[in-house]
CSV table of C-alpha atoms and ligand atoms in Angstrom, one decimal:
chain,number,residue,atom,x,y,z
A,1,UNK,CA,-40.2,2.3,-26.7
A,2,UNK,CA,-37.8,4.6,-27.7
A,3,UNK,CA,-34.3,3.4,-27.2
A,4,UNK,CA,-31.3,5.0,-25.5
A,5,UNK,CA,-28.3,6.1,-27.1
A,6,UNK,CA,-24.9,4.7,-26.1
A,7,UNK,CA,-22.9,8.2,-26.5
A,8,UNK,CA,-19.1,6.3,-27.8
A,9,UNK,CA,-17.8,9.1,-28.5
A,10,UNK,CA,-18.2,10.3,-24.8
A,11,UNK,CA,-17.4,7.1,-23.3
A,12,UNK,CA,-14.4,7.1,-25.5
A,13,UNK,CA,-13.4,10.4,-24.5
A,14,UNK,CA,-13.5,9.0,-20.8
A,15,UNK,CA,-11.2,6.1,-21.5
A,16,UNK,CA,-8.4,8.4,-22.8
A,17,UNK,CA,-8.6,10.7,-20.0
A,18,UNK,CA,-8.3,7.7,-18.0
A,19,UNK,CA,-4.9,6.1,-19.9
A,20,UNK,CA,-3.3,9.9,-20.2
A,21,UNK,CA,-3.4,9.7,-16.4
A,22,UNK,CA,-2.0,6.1,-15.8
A,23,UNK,CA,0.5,7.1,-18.5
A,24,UNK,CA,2.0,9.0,-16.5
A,25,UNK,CA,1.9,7.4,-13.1
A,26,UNK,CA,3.4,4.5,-14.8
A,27,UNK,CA,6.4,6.7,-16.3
A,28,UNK,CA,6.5,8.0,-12.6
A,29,UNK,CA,7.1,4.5,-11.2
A,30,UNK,CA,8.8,2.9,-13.7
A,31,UNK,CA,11.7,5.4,-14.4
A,32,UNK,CA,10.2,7.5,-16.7
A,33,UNK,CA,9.8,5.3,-19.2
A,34,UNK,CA,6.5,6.5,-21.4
A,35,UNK,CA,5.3,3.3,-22.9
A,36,UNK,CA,5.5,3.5,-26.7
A,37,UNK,CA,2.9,2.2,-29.5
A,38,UNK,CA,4.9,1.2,-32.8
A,39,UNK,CA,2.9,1.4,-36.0
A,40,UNK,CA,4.1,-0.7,-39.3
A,41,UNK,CA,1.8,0.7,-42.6
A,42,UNK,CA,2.6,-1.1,-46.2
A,43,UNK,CA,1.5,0.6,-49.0
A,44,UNK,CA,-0.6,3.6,-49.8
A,45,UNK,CA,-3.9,2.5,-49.1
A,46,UNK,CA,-6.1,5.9,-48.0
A,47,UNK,CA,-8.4,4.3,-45.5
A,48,UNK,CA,-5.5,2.7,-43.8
A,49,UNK,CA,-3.4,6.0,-43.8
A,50,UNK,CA,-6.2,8.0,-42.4
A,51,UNK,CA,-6.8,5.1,-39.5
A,52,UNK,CA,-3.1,4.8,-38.5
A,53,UNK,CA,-2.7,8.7,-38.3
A,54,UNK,CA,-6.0,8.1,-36.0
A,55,UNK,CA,-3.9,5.7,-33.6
A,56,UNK,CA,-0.5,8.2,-33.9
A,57,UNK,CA,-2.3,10.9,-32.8
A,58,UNK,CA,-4.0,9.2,-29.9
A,59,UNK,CA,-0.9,7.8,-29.0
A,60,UNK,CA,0.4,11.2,-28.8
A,61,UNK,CA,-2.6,12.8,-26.9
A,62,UNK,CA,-2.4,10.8,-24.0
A,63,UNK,CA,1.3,11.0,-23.7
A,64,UNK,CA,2.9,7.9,-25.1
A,65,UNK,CA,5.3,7.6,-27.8
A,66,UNK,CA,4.5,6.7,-31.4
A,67,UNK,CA,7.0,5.1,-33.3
A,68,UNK,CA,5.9,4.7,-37.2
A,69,UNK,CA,7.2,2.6,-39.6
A,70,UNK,CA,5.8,3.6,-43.2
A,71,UNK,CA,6.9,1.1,-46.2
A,72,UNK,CA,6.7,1.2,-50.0
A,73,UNK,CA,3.7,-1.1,-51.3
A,74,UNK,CA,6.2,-3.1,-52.9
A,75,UNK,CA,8.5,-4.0,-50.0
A,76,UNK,CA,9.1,-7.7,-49.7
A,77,UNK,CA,7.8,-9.5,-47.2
A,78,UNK,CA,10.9,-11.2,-45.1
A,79,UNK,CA,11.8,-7.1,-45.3
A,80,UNK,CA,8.4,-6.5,-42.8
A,81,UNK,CA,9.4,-9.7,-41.0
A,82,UNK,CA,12.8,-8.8,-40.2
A,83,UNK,CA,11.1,-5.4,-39.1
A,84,UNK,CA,8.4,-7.1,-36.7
A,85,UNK,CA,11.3,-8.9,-35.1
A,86,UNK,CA,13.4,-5.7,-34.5
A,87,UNK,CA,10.3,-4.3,-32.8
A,88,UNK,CA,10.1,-7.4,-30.4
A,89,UNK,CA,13.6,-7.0,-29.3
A,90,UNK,CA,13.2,-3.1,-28.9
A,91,UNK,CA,12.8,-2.5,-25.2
A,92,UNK,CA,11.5,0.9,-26.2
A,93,UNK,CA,8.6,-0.6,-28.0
A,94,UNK,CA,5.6,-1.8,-25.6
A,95,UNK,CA,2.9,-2.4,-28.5
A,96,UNK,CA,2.8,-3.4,-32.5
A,97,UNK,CA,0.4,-2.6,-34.7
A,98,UNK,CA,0.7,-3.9,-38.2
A,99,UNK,CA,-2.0,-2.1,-40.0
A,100,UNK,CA,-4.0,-4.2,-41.8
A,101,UNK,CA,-4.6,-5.2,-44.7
A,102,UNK,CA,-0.9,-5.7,-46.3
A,103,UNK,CA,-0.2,-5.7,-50.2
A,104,UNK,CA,-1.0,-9.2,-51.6
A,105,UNK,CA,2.1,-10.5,-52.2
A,106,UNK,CA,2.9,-10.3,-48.4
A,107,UNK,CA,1.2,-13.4,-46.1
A,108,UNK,CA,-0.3,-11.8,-43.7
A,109,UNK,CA,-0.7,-14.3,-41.7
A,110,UNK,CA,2.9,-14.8,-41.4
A,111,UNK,CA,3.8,-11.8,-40.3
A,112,UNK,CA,1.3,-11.5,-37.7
A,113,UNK,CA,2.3,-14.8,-36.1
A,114,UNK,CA,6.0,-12.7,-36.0
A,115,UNK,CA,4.8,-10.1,-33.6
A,116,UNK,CA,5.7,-11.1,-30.1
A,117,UNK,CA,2.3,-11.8,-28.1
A,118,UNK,CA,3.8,-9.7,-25.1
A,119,UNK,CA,3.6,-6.4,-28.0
A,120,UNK,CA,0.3,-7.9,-29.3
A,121,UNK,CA,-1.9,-4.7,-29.0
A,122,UNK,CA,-4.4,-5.5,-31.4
A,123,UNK,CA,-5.1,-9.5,-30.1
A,124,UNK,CA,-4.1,-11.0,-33.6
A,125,UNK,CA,-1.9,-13.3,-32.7
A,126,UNK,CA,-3.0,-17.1,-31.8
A,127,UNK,CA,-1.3,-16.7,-28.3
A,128,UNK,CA,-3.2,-13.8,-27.2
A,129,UNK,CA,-6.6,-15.4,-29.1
A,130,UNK,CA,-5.8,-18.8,-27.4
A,131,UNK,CA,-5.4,-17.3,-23.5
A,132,UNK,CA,-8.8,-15.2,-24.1
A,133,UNK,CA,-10.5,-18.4,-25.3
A,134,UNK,CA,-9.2,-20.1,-21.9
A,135,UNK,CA,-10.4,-17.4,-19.8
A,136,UNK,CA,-6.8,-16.6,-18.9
A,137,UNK,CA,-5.1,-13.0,-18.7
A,138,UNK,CA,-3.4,-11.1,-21.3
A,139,UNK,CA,-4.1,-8.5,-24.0
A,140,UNK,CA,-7.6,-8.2,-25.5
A,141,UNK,CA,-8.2,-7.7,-29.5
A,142,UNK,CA,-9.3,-3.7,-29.2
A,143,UNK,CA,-13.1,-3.3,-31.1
A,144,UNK,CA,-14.2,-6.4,-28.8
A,145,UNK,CA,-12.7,-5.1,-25.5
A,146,UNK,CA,-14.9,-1.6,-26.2
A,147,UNK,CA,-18.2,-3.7,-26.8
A,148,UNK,CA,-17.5,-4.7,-23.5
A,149,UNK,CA,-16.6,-1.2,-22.3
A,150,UNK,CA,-19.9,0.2,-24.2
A,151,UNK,CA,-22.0,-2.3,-22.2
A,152,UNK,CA,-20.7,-1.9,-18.6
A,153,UNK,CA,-21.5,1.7,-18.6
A,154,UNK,CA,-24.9,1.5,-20.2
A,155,UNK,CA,-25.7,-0.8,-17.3
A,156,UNK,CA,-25.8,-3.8,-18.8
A,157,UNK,CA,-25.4,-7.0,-16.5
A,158,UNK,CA,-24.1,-10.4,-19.0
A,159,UNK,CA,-23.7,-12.6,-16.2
A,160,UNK,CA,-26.7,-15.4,-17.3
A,161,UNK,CA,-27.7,-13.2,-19.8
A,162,UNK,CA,-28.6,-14.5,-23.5
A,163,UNK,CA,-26.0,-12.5,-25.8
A,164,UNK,CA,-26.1,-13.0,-29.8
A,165,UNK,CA,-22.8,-12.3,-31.7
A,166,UNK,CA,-23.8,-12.4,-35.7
A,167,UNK,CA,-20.1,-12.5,-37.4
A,168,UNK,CA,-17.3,-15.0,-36.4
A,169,UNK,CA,-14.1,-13.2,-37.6
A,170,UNK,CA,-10.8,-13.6,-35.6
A,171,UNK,CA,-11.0,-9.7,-35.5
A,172,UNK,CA,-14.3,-9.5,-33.7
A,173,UNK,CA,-16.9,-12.4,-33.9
A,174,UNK,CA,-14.8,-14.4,-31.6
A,175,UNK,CA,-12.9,-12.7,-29.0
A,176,UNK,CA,-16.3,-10.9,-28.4
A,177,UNK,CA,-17.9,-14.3,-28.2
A,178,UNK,CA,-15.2,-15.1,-25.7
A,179,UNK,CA,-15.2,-11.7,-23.6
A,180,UNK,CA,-19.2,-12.2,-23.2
A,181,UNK,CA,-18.6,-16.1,-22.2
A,182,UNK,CA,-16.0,-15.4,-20.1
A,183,UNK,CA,-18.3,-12.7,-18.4
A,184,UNK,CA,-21.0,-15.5,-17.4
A,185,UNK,CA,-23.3,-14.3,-20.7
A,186,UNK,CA,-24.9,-17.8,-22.4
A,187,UNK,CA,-23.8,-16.9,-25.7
A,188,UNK,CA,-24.8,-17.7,-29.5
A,189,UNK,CA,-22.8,-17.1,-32.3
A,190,UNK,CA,-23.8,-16.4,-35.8
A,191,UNK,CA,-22.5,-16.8,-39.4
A,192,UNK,CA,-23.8,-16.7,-43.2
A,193,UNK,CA,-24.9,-20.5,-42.9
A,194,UNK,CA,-26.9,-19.8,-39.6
A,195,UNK,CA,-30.9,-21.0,-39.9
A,196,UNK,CA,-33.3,-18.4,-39.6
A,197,UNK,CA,-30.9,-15.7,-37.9
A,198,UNK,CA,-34.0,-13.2,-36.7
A,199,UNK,CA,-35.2,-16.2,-34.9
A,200,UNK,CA,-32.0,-16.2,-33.2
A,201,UNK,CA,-31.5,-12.6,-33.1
A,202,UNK,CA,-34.6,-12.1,-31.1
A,203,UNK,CA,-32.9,-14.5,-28.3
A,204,UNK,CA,-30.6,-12.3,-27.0
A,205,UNK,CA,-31.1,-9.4,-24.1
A,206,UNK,CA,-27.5,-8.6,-26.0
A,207,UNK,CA,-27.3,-8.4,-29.5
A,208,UNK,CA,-24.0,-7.5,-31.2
A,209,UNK,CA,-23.6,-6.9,-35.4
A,210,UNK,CA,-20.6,-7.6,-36.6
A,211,UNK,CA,-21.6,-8.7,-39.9
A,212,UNK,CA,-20.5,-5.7,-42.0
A,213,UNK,CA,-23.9,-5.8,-44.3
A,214,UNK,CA,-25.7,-2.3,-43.9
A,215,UNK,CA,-29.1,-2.6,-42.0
A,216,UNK,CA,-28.9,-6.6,-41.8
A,217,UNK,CA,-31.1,-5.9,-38.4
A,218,UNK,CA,-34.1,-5.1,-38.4
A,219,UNK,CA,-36.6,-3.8,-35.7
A,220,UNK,CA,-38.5,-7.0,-35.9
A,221,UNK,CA,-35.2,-9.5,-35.3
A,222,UNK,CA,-34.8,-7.6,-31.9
A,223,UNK,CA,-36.3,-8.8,-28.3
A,224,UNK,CA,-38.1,-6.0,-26.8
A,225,UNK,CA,-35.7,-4.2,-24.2
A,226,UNK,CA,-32.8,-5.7,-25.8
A,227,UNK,CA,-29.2,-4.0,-26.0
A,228,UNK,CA,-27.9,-3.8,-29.5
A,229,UNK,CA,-24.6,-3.0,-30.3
A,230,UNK,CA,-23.6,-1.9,-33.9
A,231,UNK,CA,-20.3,-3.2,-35.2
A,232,UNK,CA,-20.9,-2.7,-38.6
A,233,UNK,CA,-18.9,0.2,-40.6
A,234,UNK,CA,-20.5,-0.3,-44.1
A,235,UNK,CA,-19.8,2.8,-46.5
A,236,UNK,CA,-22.9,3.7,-48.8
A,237,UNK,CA,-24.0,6.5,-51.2
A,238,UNK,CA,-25.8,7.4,-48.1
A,239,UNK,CA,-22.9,7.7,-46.1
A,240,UNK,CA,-21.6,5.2,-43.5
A,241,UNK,CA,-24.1,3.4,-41.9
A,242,UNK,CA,-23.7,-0.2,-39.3
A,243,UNK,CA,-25.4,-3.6,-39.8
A,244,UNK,CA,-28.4,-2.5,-38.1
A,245,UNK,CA,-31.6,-0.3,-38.8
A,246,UNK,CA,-31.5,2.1,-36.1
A,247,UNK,CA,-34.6,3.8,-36.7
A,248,UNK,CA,-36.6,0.7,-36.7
A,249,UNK,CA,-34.9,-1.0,-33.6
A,250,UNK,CA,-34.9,2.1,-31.7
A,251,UNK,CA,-38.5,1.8,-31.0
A,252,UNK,CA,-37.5,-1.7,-30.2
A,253,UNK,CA,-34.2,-2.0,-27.9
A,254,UNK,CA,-33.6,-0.9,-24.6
A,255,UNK,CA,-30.1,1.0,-26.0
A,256,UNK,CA,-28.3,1.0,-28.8
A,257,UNK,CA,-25.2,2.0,-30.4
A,258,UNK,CA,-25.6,4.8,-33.2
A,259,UNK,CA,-22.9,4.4,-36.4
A,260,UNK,CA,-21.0,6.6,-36.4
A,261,UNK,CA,-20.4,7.9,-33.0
A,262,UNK,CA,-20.9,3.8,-31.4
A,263,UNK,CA,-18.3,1.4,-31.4
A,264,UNK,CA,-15.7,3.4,-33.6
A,265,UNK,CA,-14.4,5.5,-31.1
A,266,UNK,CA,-13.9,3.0,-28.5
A,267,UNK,CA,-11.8,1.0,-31.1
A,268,UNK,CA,-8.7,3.6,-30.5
A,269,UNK,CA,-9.3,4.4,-27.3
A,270,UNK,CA,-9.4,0.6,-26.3
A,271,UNK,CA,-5.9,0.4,-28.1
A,272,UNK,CA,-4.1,3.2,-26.4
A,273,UNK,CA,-5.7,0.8,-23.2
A,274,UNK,CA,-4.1,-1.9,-24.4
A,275,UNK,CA,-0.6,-0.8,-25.3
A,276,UNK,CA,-0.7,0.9,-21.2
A,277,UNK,CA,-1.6,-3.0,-20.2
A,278,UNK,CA,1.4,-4.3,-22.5
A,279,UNK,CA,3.5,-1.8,-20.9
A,280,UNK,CA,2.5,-3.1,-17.6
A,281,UNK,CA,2.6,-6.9,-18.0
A,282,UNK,CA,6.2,-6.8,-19.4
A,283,UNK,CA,7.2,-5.0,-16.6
A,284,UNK,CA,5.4,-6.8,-13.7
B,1,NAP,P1,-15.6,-10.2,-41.7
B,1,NAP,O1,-14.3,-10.7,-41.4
B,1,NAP,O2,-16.0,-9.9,-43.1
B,1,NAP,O3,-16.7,-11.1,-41.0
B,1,NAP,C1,-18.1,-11.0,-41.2
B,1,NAP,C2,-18.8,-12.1,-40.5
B,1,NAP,O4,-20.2,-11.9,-40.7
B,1,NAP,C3,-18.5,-13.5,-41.0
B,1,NAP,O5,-18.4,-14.3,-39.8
B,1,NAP,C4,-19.7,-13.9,-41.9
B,1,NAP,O6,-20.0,-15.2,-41.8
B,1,NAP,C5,-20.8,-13.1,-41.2
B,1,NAP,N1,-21.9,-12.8,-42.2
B,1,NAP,C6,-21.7,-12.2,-43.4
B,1,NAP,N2,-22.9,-12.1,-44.0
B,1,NAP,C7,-23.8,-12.6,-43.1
B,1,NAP,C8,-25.3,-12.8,-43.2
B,1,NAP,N3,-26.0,-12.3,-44.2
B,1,NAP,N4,-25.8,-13.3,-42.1
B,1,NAP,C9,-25.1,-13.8,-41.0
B,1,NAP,N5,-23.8,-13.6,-40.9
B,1,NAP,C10,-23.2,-13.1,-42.0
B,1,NAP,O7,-15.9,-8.8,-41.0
B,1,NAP,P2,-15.3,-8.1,-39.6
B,1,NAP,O8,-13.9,-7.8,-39.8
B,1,NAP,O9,-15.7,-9.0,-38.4
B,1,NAP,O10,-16.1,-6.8,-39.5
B,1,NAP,C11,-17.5,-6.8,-39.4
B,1,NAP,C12,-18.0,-5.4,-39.6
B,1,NAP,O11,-17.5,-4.6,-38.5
B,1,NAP,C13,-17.6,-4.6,-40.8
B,1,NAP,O12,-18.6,-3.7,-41.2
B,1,NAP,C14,-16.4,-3.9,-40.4
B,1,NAP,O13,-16.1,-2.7,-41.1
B,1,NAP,C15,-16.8,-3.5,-39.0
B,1,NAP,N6,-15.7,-3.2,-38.0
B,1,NAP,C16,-15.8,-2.1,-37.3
B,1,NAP,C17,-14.8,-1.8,-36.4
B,1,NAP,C18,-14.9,-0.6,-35.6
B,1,NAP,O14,-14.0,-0.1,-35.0
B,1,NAP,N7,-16.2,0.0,-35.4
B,1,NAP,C19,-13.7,-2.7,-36.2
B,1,NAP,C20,-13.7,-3.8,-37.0
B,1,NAP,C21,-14.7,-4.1,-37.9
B,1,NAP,P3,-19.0,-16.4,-42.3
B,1,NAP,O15,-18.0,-16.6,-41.3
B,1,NAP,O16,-19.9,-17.6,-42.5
B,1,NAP,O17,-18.5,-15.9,-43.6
């Protein structure tokens, strides 16, 4: 079997067509007001520069406002709190994302319990994580939401399927977990203590990596006509490469996410979703 190739990029491209549209039939309706994404960056950390410059421009390209906040490395923490908190009361301001991670002496996890779940973009907060685990509505932590995305349009059905989530992080592990139970899928998730994991691997008709070890999968841990999605952004001397061997579960899977060109690009676009939805809800 020779797999086929979820195209991210393209669906990606879709979603942003999509959310530059509903941009602006929401400014139409809601007095021109163009919802606007506020990002917070600490420090000078080159990944995290180049990622945030990502999200401006997107924001940008489909018509929304970015609003950036960039700090010195060395800015105390109650100074980023007291920021956070003039972003929740800035009516102007529909989404917050604090780029993670922040300089050490800053608690992260304070400061992302600041954010106002309403402007919770990126699903950090324990609000936002606590309504997904219910089942309830609200905003959706981005990377998960475009698994999710990535799946519907390759056809894939979870209702009573057996999905397999390897990685339990607050980032993705769980609220993917969560999306996939809340979709009707009987799922398993995995972690570094789980018991022979390509036993369990080879359960699921969905398998997700989310482990960020490169090539963790291989052909032989995957079902036959499985869908695998690739997580995994693991930078090597041969480049970047996911948690999964693609060449070896091609000839395996059903479909499959290539790295790059997978789940990346559906990380963005799922967050220029998001802060649309935020702009909706607090105007509903
Ligand atoms: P993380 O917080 O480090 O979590 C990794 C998870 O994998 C943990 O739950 C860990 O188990 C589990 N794990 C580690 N080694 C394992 C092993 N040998 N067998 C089974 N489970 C193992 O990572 P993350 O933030 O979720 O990210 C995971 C990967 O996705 C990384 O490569 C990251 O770069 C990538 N990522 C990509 C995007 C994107 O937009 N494409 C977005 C976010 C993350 P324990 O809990 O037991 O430690």
């Amino acid at each position: 079997m020779s797999a086929t190739v979820i195209d991210g990029k393209a669906v990606a491209a879709e979603v942003r067509t999509r959310v530059a549209a509903e941009v602006r039939e929401f400014a139409d309706s809601n007095q021109d007001h163009v919802p606007g994404l506020a990002t917070v960056l600490v420090g000078d950390d080159p990944p995290s520069h180049v990622y945030v410059s990502n999200k401006r421009k997107g924001t940008e390209e489909v018509g929304m406002r970015s609003i950036h906040h960039g700090l010195e490395a060395s800015t105390p923490e109650q100074e980023l709190v007291e920021l956070v908190d003039a972003l929740n009361g800035d009516d102007d301001v529909d989404g917050i994302l604090v780029q993670l991670p922040l300089p050490g002496h800053i608690d992260q996890d304070k400061v992302i319990a600041g954010i106002e779940p309403a402007k919770d973009v990126d699903g950090l907060t324990a609000h936002v994580a606590g309504l997904l685990a219910q089942g309830r509505p609200g905003l959706v932590p981005c990377t998960p939401q475009g698994v999710m995305e990535l799946l519907a349009r390759s056809g894939v059905e979870p209702t009573g399927a057996e999905a397999v989530v390897v990685g339990r992080s607050i980032l993705v592990g769980r609220p993917l977990a969560s999306l996939l139970l809340n979709a009707n899928a009987t799922v398993t998730v995995c972690h570094s203590r789980t018991q022979d994991l390509p036993a369990v691997c080879r359960r699921g008709d969905i398998l997700v990596a989310a482990v960020g070890s490169p090539e963790l999968i291989g052909g032989d841990w995957v079902k036959p006509g499985a869908t695998v999605i690739d997580v995994g952004m693991n930078r090597t001397d041969e480049g970047l490469v996911g948690d999964v061997d693609f060449a070896a579960v091609s000839e395996v899977a059903r479909a499959i996410t290539p790295v790059p060109g997978g789940v990346g690009p559906m990380t963005i676009a799922m967050l220029l979703e998001n802060t649309l939805r935020a702009a909706r809800m607090r105007r509903a």
